[in-house]
């Protein structure tokens, strides 16, 4: 019997110490991925900057790791800003995204010294203009554009997807008005343009099309601006996913940008990307304990002690994962089985129709590549407790989020007798 090790620790030790379900993050793997991004994403023609899209997995310890590696940060809400501030993340390195940032959130950001805003629409730019004057604070604005490209795993479509909830069409009157508003403002400056074309992108030509679009807009400006290409780098959930190595992928982005600029005799100040999933996804593993085992006329089920509350992606996107019986690696996978969670939803399935060795109640199940959009999308549905999160590295583990206890479920509940 071979047992799965993460960060040089047998996973059964982690399960024993921290209970299941459990999110386990391999710190070294995250660091190595970040290093690969940094090695590949450099240019002699312009500055480059990598921002971690923290919605993929945001905890204080994660943000400390990101800062220690010298990356910047994307946040999309007041709550994410709050967490970043608690982590003492340098505010000058935080970029605030979102299509409907409330005035309260914008004030909170400005009062705490954030200066980079990725504005989604002209109304937001006008609010930012007003607030920047009120606070007498200079703000750098990137405009989120809809470049009419929608990238999917292995293909992209040039659309007509002009009605996206995100971004503006560059040619639109609203976008031109937003640009004018920034240019006429004493406090706002136009940092550049941003686009984000999809997630789980494997096809480099989708990125290239995006770059060409963004570069084409630069001709209208005298001073060099910056371009932010967004995130969406694909990861390997199953053997069907075949992402390019990160270093190679980002090298291609840089060289395509250099060529596109050279062709038009243009220059930029900085090129930015904002990977989320690709930094944390494959570094995360969820450990479950198998409970009951059941056969129906057409299915074998292994039931686990978590499910859609710790990983909503299979239910939400029909996402696929792979798994192993953590202490039975290498044993023949002879049973066709569906891994189902314990929540009261038929759709609460972790993995449909996979193959595993015969299991027994109490066996540990490891589901791979759950590091992105697992914990961050987790819920207390059915009053399930959010699992603990541990970071492991070189034989040592440390708890970064403790497992919830029942009392946590009642936090915020009051008797409702006080009137507004
Ligand atoms: C979600 C998102 C990202 C990160 O996407 P990943 O697929 O996790 O890399 C980056 N930028 C924006 C604007 C996003 O909305």
Short mmCIF file of C-alpha atoms and ligand atoms in Angstrom, two decimals:
data_model
loop_
_atom_site.label_atom_id
_atom_site.label_comp_id
_atom_site.label_asym_id
_atom_site.label_seq_id
_atom_site.Cartn_x
_atom_site.Cartn_y
_atom_site.Cartn_z
CA UNK A 1 0.00 0.00 0.00
CA UNK A 2 1.37 3.35 -1.00
CA UNK A 3 0.07 6.45 0.64
CA UNK A 4 -0.35 9.89 -0.84
CA UNK A 5 2.12 12.45 0.48
CA UNK A 6 1.68 16.21 0.26
CA UNK A 7 4.54 18.46 1.28
CA UNK A 8 6.37 15.31 2.45
CA UNK A 9 3.60 14.44 4.91
CA UNK A 10 1.45 11.30 4.66
CA UNK A 11 -2.07 12.63 4.25
CA UNK A 12 -3.53 10.27 6.85
CA UNK A 13 -1.53 12.20 9.46
CA UNK A 14 -3.12 15.45 8.27
CA UNK A 15 -6.59 13.92 8.35
CA UNK A 16 -6.00 12.65 11.85
CA UNK A 17 -4.68 15.94 13.12
CA UNK A 18 -7.16 18.29 11.43
CA UNK A 19 -10.17 16.09 10.62
CA UNK A 20 -11.91 15.76 7.26
CA UNK A 21 -13.06 17.30 5.03
CA UNK A 22 -9.80 19.21 4.82
CA UNK A 23 -8.28 21.57 2.29
CA UNK A 24 -4.55 20.92 2.00
CA UNK A 25 -2.30 23.36 0.14
CA UNK A 26 1.19 22.49 -1.02
CA UNK A 27 3.08 25.74 -0.40
CA UNK A 28 6.10 24.74 -2.41
CA UNK A 29 3.95 24.06 -5.42
CA UNK A 30 2.40 27.53 -5.20
CA UNK A 31 5.83 29.12 -4.86
CA UNK A 32 7.16 27.18 -7.83
CA UNK A 33 4.21 28.21 -9.98
CA UNK A 34 4.69 31.84 -9.03
CA UNK A 35 8.39 31.58 -9.87
CA UNK A 36 7.55 30.13 -13.27
CA UNK A 37 5.21 33.08 -13.90
CA UNK A 38 7.95 35.48 -12.89
CA UNK A 39 10.63 33.82 -15.03
CA UNK A 40 8.49 33.87 -18.14
CA UNK A 41 6.75 37.20 -17.77
CA UNK A 42 9.55 39.70 -18.39
CA UNK A 43 10.43 42.03 -21.22
CA UNK A 44 13.23 44.42 -22.09
CA UNK A 45 10.72 46.72 -23.79
CA UNK A 46 8.25 47.36 -20.97
CA UNK A 47 7.67 46.68 -17.30
CA UNK A 48 5.66 43.63 -16.33
CA UNK A 49 3.52 42.96 -13.31
CA UNK A 50 1.70 39.89 -12.06
CA UNK A 51 -1.37 40.36 -9.89
CA UNK A 52 -2.91 37.46 -8.01
CA UNK A 53 -6.68 37.34 -8.55
CA UNK A 54 -7.43 36.63 -4.94
CA UNK A 55 -11.07 35.64 -5.39
CA UNK A 56 -9.72 32.20 -6.34
CA UNK A 57 -8.56 31.63 -2.77
CA UNK A 58 -8.21 34.42 -0.28
CA UNK A 59 -6.96 34.01 3.26
CA UNK A 60 -4.50 36.09 5.22
CA UNK A 61 -1.74 33.50 4.95
CA UNK A 62 -2.26 33.18 1.22
CA UNK A 63 -1.96 36.93 0.80
CA UNK A 64 1.23 36.92 2.85
CA UNK A 65 2.65 34.29 0.54
CA UNK A 66 1.67 36.36 -2.50
CA UNK A 67 3.27 39.48 -1.04
CA UNK A 68 6.44 37.62 -0.06
CA UNK A 69 6.77 36.56 -3.69
CA UNK A 70 6.46 40.17 -4.83
CA UNK A 71 3.16 39.86 -6.67
CA UNK A 72 0.38 42.44 -6.63
CA UNK A 73 -3.23 41.72 -5.81
CA UNK A 74 -6.66 41.91 -7.42
CA UNK A 75 -9.62 42.43 -5.14
CA UNK A 76 -13.27 42.63 -6.08
CA UNK A 77 -15.11 43.69 -2.93
CA UNK A 78 -14.89 45.52 0.36
CA UNK A 79 -14.51 42.15 2.06
CA UNK A 80 -11.50 41.25 -0.02
CA UNK A 81 -9.98 44.66 0.68
CA UNK A 82 -10.57 44.15 4.38
CA UNK A 83 -8.77 40.80 4.28
CA UNK A 84 -5.88 42.31 2.31
CA UNK A 85 -5.55 45.12 4.86
CA UNK A 86 -5.59 42.63 7.71
CA UNK A 87 -2.80 40.76 5.92
CA UNK A 88 -0.88 44.07 5.72
CA UNK A 89 -0.74 43.75 1.98
CA UNK A 90 0.94 46.87 0.52
CA UNK A 91 -1.96 49.04 -0.63
CA UNK A 92 -0.05 50.49 -3.57
CA UNK A 93 0.01 46.97 -4.99
CA UNK A 94 -3.75 46.35 -4.82
CA UNK A 95 -6.05 46.72 -7.83
CA UNK A 96 -9.77 47.08 -7.19
CA UNK A 97 -12.03 45.37 -9.73
CA UNK A 98 -15.74 44.84 -10.10
CA UNK A 99 -18.67 46.02 -12.18
CA UNK A 100 -20.71 47.49 -9.36
CA UNK A 101 -18.39 48.68 -6.62
CA UNK A 102 -20.60 50.53 -4.22
CA UNK A 103 -19.81 54.10 -3.19
CA UNK A 104 -19.18 52.77 0.32
CA UNK A 105 -16.67 50.27 -1.02
CA UNK A 106 -14.95 52.95 -3.10
CA UNK A 107 -14.73 55.24 -0.09
CA UNK A 108 -13.36 52.39 2.02
CA UNK A 109 -10.74 51.71 -0.65
CA UNK A 110 -9.71 55.37 -0.99
CA UNK A 111 -9.67 55.99 2.75
CA UNK A 112 -7.31 53.05 3.12
CA UNK A 113 -4.95 54.32 0.46
CA UNK A 114 -5.78 52.16 -2.54
CA UNK A 115 -4.95 53.97 -5.75
CA UNK A 116 -5.47 51.47 -8.57
CA UNK A 117 -9.01 51.06 -9.83
CA UNK A 118 -10.19 48.99 -12.76
CA UNK A 119 -13.35 50.79 -13.75
CA UNK A 120 -16.10 48.90 -15.48
CA UNK A 121 -18.38 51.61 -16.76
CA UNK A 122 -18.74 55.33 -17.24
CA UNK A 123 -20.91 55.88 -14.18
CA UNK A 124 -18.24 54.36 -12.00
CA UNK A 125 -15.59 56.63 -13.55
CA UNK A 126 -17.74 59.64 -12.76
CA UNK A 127 -18.15 58.53 -9.15
CA UNK A 128 -14.39 57.99 -8.90
CA UNK A 129 -13.82 61.47 -10.30
CA UNK A 130 -16.08 62.98 -7.67
CA UNK A 131 -14.53 60.99 -4.83
CA UNK A 132 -10.97 61.72 -5.90
CA UNK A 133 -11.75 65.45 -5.74
CA UNK A 134 -13.48 65.09 -2.40
CA UNK A 135 -10.52 63.22 -0.89
CA UNK A 136 -7.96 65.17 -2.93
CA UNK A 137 -6.36 61.85 -3.75
CA UNK A 138 -4.81 60.87 -7.08
CA UNK A 139 -6.16 57.64 -8.55
CA UNK A 140 -4.92 55.54 -11.46
CA UNK A 141 -7.73 54.21 -13.58
CA UNK A 142 -7.67 51.23 -15.88
CA UNK A 143 -10.74 50.85 -18.03
CA UNK A 144 -12.15 47.40 -18.40
CA UNK A 145 -12.95 46.79 -22.03
CA UNK A 146 -15.05 44.21 -23.74
CA UNK A 147 -12.83 43.22 -26.65
CA UNK A 148 -15.45 40.95 -28.20
CA UNK A 149 -13.45 37.78 -27.60
CA UNK A 150 -14.72 34.92 -25.53
CA UNK A 151 -12.18 32.24 -24.75
CA UNK A 152 -13.14 28.71 -23.89
CA UNK A 153 -10.93 25.81 -23.05
CA UNK A 154 -9.75 24.93 -26.54
CA UNK A 155 -11.22 27.59 -28.74
CA UNK A 156 -12.33 31.14 -28.79
CA UNK A 157 -15.08 33.01 -30.50
CA UNK A 158 -14.92 36.50 -31.83
CA UNK A 159 -18.33 37.71 -31.05
CA UNK A 160 -20.84 39.64 -31.04
CA UNK A 161 -20.76 39.12 -27.34
CA UNK A 162 -21.24 42.84 -27.05
CA UNK A 163 -23.74 42.65 -24.24
CA UNK A 164 -21.50 41.28 -21.52
CA UNK A 165 -22.13 42.56 -18.04
CA UNK A 166 -18.39 43.32 -17.84
CA UNK A 167 -16.52 46.13 -19.51
CA UNK A 168 -17.15 48.63 -22.26
CA UNK A 169 -16.77 48.54 -26.00
CA UNK A 170 -13.88 50.83 -26.80
CA UNK A 171 -15.72 52.47 -29.65
CA UNK A 172 -18.82 53.18 -27.57
CA UNK A 173 -19.78 56.70 -26.64
CA UNK A 174 -19.79 55.65 -22.98
CA UNK A 175 -16.16 54.53 -23.15
CA UNK A 176 -15.05 57.68 -24.93
CA UNK A 177 -16.88 59.71 -22.32
CA UNK A 178 -15.11 57.77 -19.57
CA UNK A 179 -11.75 58.51 -21.20
CA UNK A 180 -12.58 62.21 -21.50
CA UNK A 181 -13.71 62.32 -17.89
CA UNK A 182 -10.35 60.89 -16.77
CA UNK A 183 -8.31 63.14 -19.05
CA UNK A 184 -10.08 66.27 -17.87
CA UNK A 185 -9.77 65.37 -14.21
CA UNK A 186 -7.11 66.85 -11.94
CA UNK A 187 -6.98 63.73 -9.81
CA UNK A 188 -7.60 60.80 -12.14
CA UNK A 189 -5.04 59.46 -14.59
CA UNK A 190 -5.59 56.89 -17.29
CA UNK A 191 -3.33 53.96 -16.46
CA UNK A 192 -4.49 51.90 -19.41
CA UNK A 193 -6.86 49.19 -20.54
CA UNK A 194 -7.90 45.88 -19.11
CA UNK A 195 -9.67 42.86 -20.53
CA UNK A 196 -10.41 39.40 -19.19
CA UNK A 197 -11.60 36.94 -21.82
CA UNK A 198 -12.41 33.74 -19.99
CA UNK A 199 -11.22 30.99 -17.70
CA UNK A 200 -9.50 27.64 -18.20
CA UNK A 201 -7.99 28.99 -21.43
CA UNK A 202 -5.62 26.60 -23.20
CA UNK A 203 -5.61 28.20 -26.60
CA UNK A 204 -2.89 30.84 -26.94
CA UNK A 205 -4.48 32.26 -30.09
CA UNK A 206 -7.33 33.58 -27.93
CA UNK A 207 -4.84 35.60 -25.90
CA UNK A 208 -3.13 36.79 -29.07
CA UNK A 209 -6.41 38.03 -30.47
CA UNK A 210 -7.04 39.88 -27.22
CA UNK A 211 -3.58 41.48 -27.33
CA UNK A 212 -4.08 42.61 -30.94
CA UNK A 213 -7.39 44.22 -30.00
CA UNK A 214 -5.99 46.03 -26.99
CA UNK A 215 -2.90 47.22 -28.86
CA UNK A 216 -5.08 48.63 -31.63
CA UNK A 217 -6.65 51.06 -29.17
CA UNK A 218 -3.31 52.56 -28.17
CA UNK A 219 -2.89 54.49 -31.41
CA UNK A 220 -5.29 57.12 -30.09
CA UNK A 221 -2.94 58.11 -27.27
CA UNK A 222 0.27 60.11 -27.20
CA UNK A 223 1.66 58.79 -23.93
CA UNK A 224 2.43 55.08 -23.36
CA UNK A 225 -0.33 53.37 -21.37
CA UNK A 226 -0.42 49.98 -19.67
CA UNK A 227 -2.31 46.87 -20.73
CA UNK A 228 -3.77 44.26 -18.43
CA UNK A 229 -4.61 40.96 -20.14
CA UNK A 230 -6.62 39.51 -17.25
CA UNK A 231 -6.42 35.94 -15.94
CA UNK A 232 -7.78 32.62 -17.10
CA UNK A 233 -4.71 30.39 -17.48
CA UNK A 234 -5.93 26.80 -17.71
CA UNK A 235 -4.92 24.13 -15.21
CA UNK A 236 -4.99 20.36 -15.20
CA UNK A 237 -8.07 19.03 -13.45
CA UNK A 238 -8.07 15.76 -15.41
CA UNK A 239 -5.86 14.17 -18.03
CA UNK A 240 -8.03 15.78 -20.69
CA UNK A 241 -6.73 19.19 -19.68
CA UNK A 242 -3.44 19.95 -21.35
CA UNK A 243 -2.24 23.41 -20.39
CA UNK A 244 1.04 24.77 -21.69
CA UNK A 245 3.68 25.08 -19.00
CA UNK A 246 3.13 28.47 -17.35
CA UNK A 247 6.55 29.85 -18.14
CA UNK A 248 6.13 29.09 -21.82
CA UNK A 249 2.59 30.47 -21.94
CA UNK A 250 3.48 33.82 -20.42
CA UNK A 251 6.63 34.10 -22.55
CA UNK A 252 4.39 33.82 -25.58
CA UNK A 253 2.14 36.57 -24.24
CA UNK A 254 5.11 38.87 -23.81
CA UNK A 255 6.60 38.14 -27.22
CA UNK A 256 3.25 38.50 -28.96
CA UNK A 257 2.73 41.84 -27.27
CA UNK A 258 6.24 42.99 -28.26
CA UNK A 259 5.57 42.03 -31.87
CA UNK A 260 2.13 43.61 -31.98
CA UNK A 261 3.57 46.86 -30.60
CA UNK A 262 6.56 46.83 -32.96
CA UNK A 263 4.30 46.36 -35.96
CA UNK A 264 2.41 49.52 -35.07
CA UNK A 265 5.45 51.41 -33.74
CA UNK A 266 3.77 51.77 -30.37
CA UNK A 267 4.99 51.29 -26.84
CA UNK A 268 3.44 50.55 -23.48
CA UNK A 269 4.53 51.31 -19.99
CA UNK A 270 3.58 48.06 -18.34
CA UNK A 271 2.01 44.72 -19.20
CA UNK A 272 -0.05 43.07 -16.47
CA UNK A 273 -1.69 39.69 -15.99
CA UNK A 274 -3.89 38.50 -13.17
CA UNK A 275 -3.82 34.74 -12.70
CA UNK A 276 -5.95 33.24 -9.95
CA UNK A 277 -6.77 29.59 -10.55
CA UNK A 278 -3.39 28.74 -12.03
CA UNK A 279 -1.52 29.81 -8.89
CA UNK A 280 -3.59 27.88 -6.36
CA UNK A 281 -5.68 25.31 -8.23
CA UNK A 282 -3.32 22.38 -8.58
CA UNK A 283 -1.65 23.09 -5.25
CA UNK A 284 -4.88 22.28 -3.38
CA UNK A 285 -6.20 18.84 -2.49
CA UNK A 286 -9.37 18.06 -0.58
CA UNK A 287 -9.32 15.11 1.80
CA UNK A 288 -12.60 13.39 2.61
CA UNK A 289 -13.51 10.31 4.59
CA UNK A 290 -15.70 7.80 2.86
CA UNK A 291 -18.82 6.97 4.84
CA UNK A 292 -21.50 4.71 3.48
CA UNK A 293 -21.19 2.80 0.27
CA UNK A 294 -24.28 2.08 -1.76
CA UNK A 295 -25.24 0.29 -4.94
CA UNK A 296 -28.22 1.29 -7.01
CA UNK A 297 -29.29 -0.59 -10.16
CA UNK A 298 -26.93 1.47 -12.33
CA UNK A 299 -24.48 3.18 -9.97
CA UNK A 300 -22.03 2.51 -7.21
CA UNK A 301 -21.82 5.35 -4.72
CA UNK A 302 -19.09 6.26 -2.29
CA UNK A 303 -20.50 8.94 0.01
CA UNK A 304 -18.09 11.49 1.49
CA UNK A 305 -18.28 13.76 4.52
CA UNK A 306 -18.42 16.99 2.47
CA UNK A 307 -19.60 17.89 -0.99
CA UNK A 308 -21.10 20.91 -2.69
CA UNK A 309 -20.59 23.02 0.44
CA UNK A 310 -16.81 22.75 0.11
CA UNK A 311 -16.72 22.40 -3.69
CA UNK A 312 -19.64 23.81 -5.64
CA UNK A 313 -17.89 23.63 -9.02
CA UNK A 314 -19.19 20.21 -10.13
CA UNK A 315 -22.77 21.30 -9.42
CA UNK A 316 -22.30 24.79 -10.81
CA UNK A 317 -20.20 24.15 -13.91
CA UNK A 318 -20.20 20.36 -14.37
CA UNK A 319 -16.54 20.61 -13.46
CA UNK A 320 -14.52 17.39 -13.51
CA UNK A 321 -11.94 16.23 -11.02
CA UNK A 322 -9.77 13.20 -10.39
CA UNK A 323 -9.30 11.37 -7.12
CA UNK A 324 -7.55 8.51 -5.35
CA UNK A 325 -8.04 6.45 -2.27
CA UNK A 326 -5.23 8.16 -0.43
CA UNK A 327 -3.81 5.05 1.23
CA UNK A 328 -4.34 2.76 -1.72
CA UNK A 329 -2.31 4.42 -4.44
CA UNK A 330 -1.25 1.96 -7.07
CA UNK A 331 -4.04 -0.50 -6.32
CA UNK A 332 -6.04 -1.52 -9.33
CA UNK A 333 -9.01 0.73 -9.99
CA UNK A 334 -11.67 -1.86 -10.64
CA UNK A 335 -14.82 -0.18 -9.38
CA UNK A 336 -16.77 2.32 -11.42
CA UNK A 337 -18.13 4.70 -8.86
CA UNK A 338 -19.75 8.07 -8.30
CA UNK A 339 -18.46 10.14 -5.39
CA UNK A 340 -21.43 11.93 -3.86
CA UNK A 341 -21.59 14.45 -1.05
CA UNK A 342 -23.82 14.47 2.01
CA UNK A 343 -25.97 17.52 1.22
CA UNK A 344 -29.66 17.40 0.43
CA UNK A 345 -29.38 17.94 -3.32
CA UNK A 346 -29.28 15.30 -6.05
CA UNK A 347 -26.74 17.50 -7.80
CA UNK A 348 -24.38 17.21 -4.85
CA UNK A 349 -21.86 15.04 -6.65
CA UNK A 350 -18.11 15.48 -6.37
CA UNK A 351 -17.08 13.17 -9.22
CA UNK A 352 -19.34 11.25 -11.54
CA UNK A 353 -18.36 7.84 -12.90
CA UNK A 354 -14.73 7.55 -11.96
CA UNK A 355 -12.71 4.42 -11.25
CA UNK A 356 -11.28 3.53 -7.86
CA UNK A 357 -10.08 0.47 -5.99
CA UNK A 358 -12.71 -1.19 -3.79
CA UNK A 359 -13.17 1.07 -0.76
CA UNK A 360 -14.24 0.58 2.80
CA UNK A 361 -15.97 2.91 5.17
CA UNK A 362 -13.32 5.07 6.80
CA UNK A 363 -11.03 5.16 3.76
CA UNK A 364 -9.50 8.51 2.94
CA UNK A 365 -10.33 10.01 -0.44
CA UNK A 366 -8.14 12.71 -2.00
CA UNK A 367 -9.67 14.93 -4.68
CA UNK A 368 -7.00 16.79 -6.63
CA UNK A 369 -6.74 20.33 -7.94
CA UNK A 370 -9.37 21.80 -5.64
CA UNK A 371 -7.29 24.81 -4.62
CA UNK A 372 -9.17 27.42 -6.66
CA UNK A 373 -12.79 28.43 -6.16
CA UNK A 374 -13.32 25.67 -3.60
CA UNK A 375 -12.83 27.29 -0.22
CA UNK A 376 -13.66 30.70 -1.65
CA UNK A 377 -17.04 29.49 -2.90
CA UNK A 378 -17.79 27.32 0.13
CA UNK A 379 -21.05 27.68 2.03
CA UNK A 380 -22.87 26.61 5.16
CA UNK A 381 -25.74 25.03 3.24
CA UNK A 382 -27.35 22.33 5.37
CA UNK A 383 -25.43 24.04 8.15
CA UNK A 384 -22.36 22.17 7.06
CA UNK A 385 -19.20 23.38 8.77
CA UNK A 386 -16.53 24.92 6.59
CA UNK A 387 -13.47 22.66 6.63
CA UNK A 388 -10.09 23.71 7.93
CA UNK A 389 -7.34 24.86 5.57
CA UNK A 390 -3.77 23.71 6.13
CA UNK A 391 -0.57 24.70 4.38
CA UNK A 392 2.10 22.04 4.17
CA UNK A 393 5.74 22.34 3.27
CA UNK A 394 8.84 20.22 3.81
CA UNK A 395 7.27 17.90 6.30
CA UNK A 396 5.56 20.57 8.38
CA UNK A 397 1.91 21.56 8.40
CA UNK A 398 0.29 24.70 9.71
CA UNK A 399 -3.35 25.51 10.19
CA UNK A 400 -4.31 28.71 8.36
CA UNK A 401 -8.08 28.48 8.75
CA UNK A 402 -9.51 26.48 11.61
CA UNK A 403 -12.43 24.18 11.02
CA UNK A 404 -15.74 25.81 11.87
CA UNK A 405 -17.61 24.67 14.91
CA UNK A 406 -21.35 24.73 15.50
CA UNK A 407 -21.22 28.04 17.37
CA UNK A 408 -19.85 29.69 14.22
CA UNK A 409 -23.15 28.93 12.53
CA UNK A 410 -25.02 31.22 14.89
CA UNK A 411 -22.66 34.18 14.62
CA UNK A 412 -24.75 37.12 13.57
CA UNK A 413 -28.07 35.64 14.63
CA UNK A 414 -30.07 37.88 16.93
CA UNK A 415 -33.55 37.73 18.33
CA UNK A 416 -34.93 40.42 16.07
CA UNK A 417 -36.72 42.37 18.75
CA UNK A 418 -34.83 45.59 18.24
CA UNK A 419 -36.53 47.92 15.77
CA UNK A 420 -34.77 50.14 13.28
C1 LIG B 1 -11.73 35.80 -12.19
C2 LIG B 1 -10.85 36.81 -12.77
C3 LIG B 1 -9.48 36.58 -12.86
C4 LIG B 1 -8.84 35.27 -12.49
O1 LIG B 1 -9.26 34.24 -13.32
P1 LIG B 1 -8.58 32.79 -13.20
O2 LIG B 1 -9.35 31.96 -14.17
O3 LIG B 1 -8.78 32.35 -11.79
O4 LIG B 1 -7.15 32.95 -13.55
C5 LIG B 1 -8.67 37.61 -13.31
N1 LIG B 1 -9.21 38.80 -13.68
C6 LIG B 1 -10.52 39.05 -13.61
C7 LIG B 1 -11.04 40.38 -14.02
C8 LIG B 1 -11.39 38.07 -13.17
O5 LIG B 1 -12.69 38.32 -13.12
#
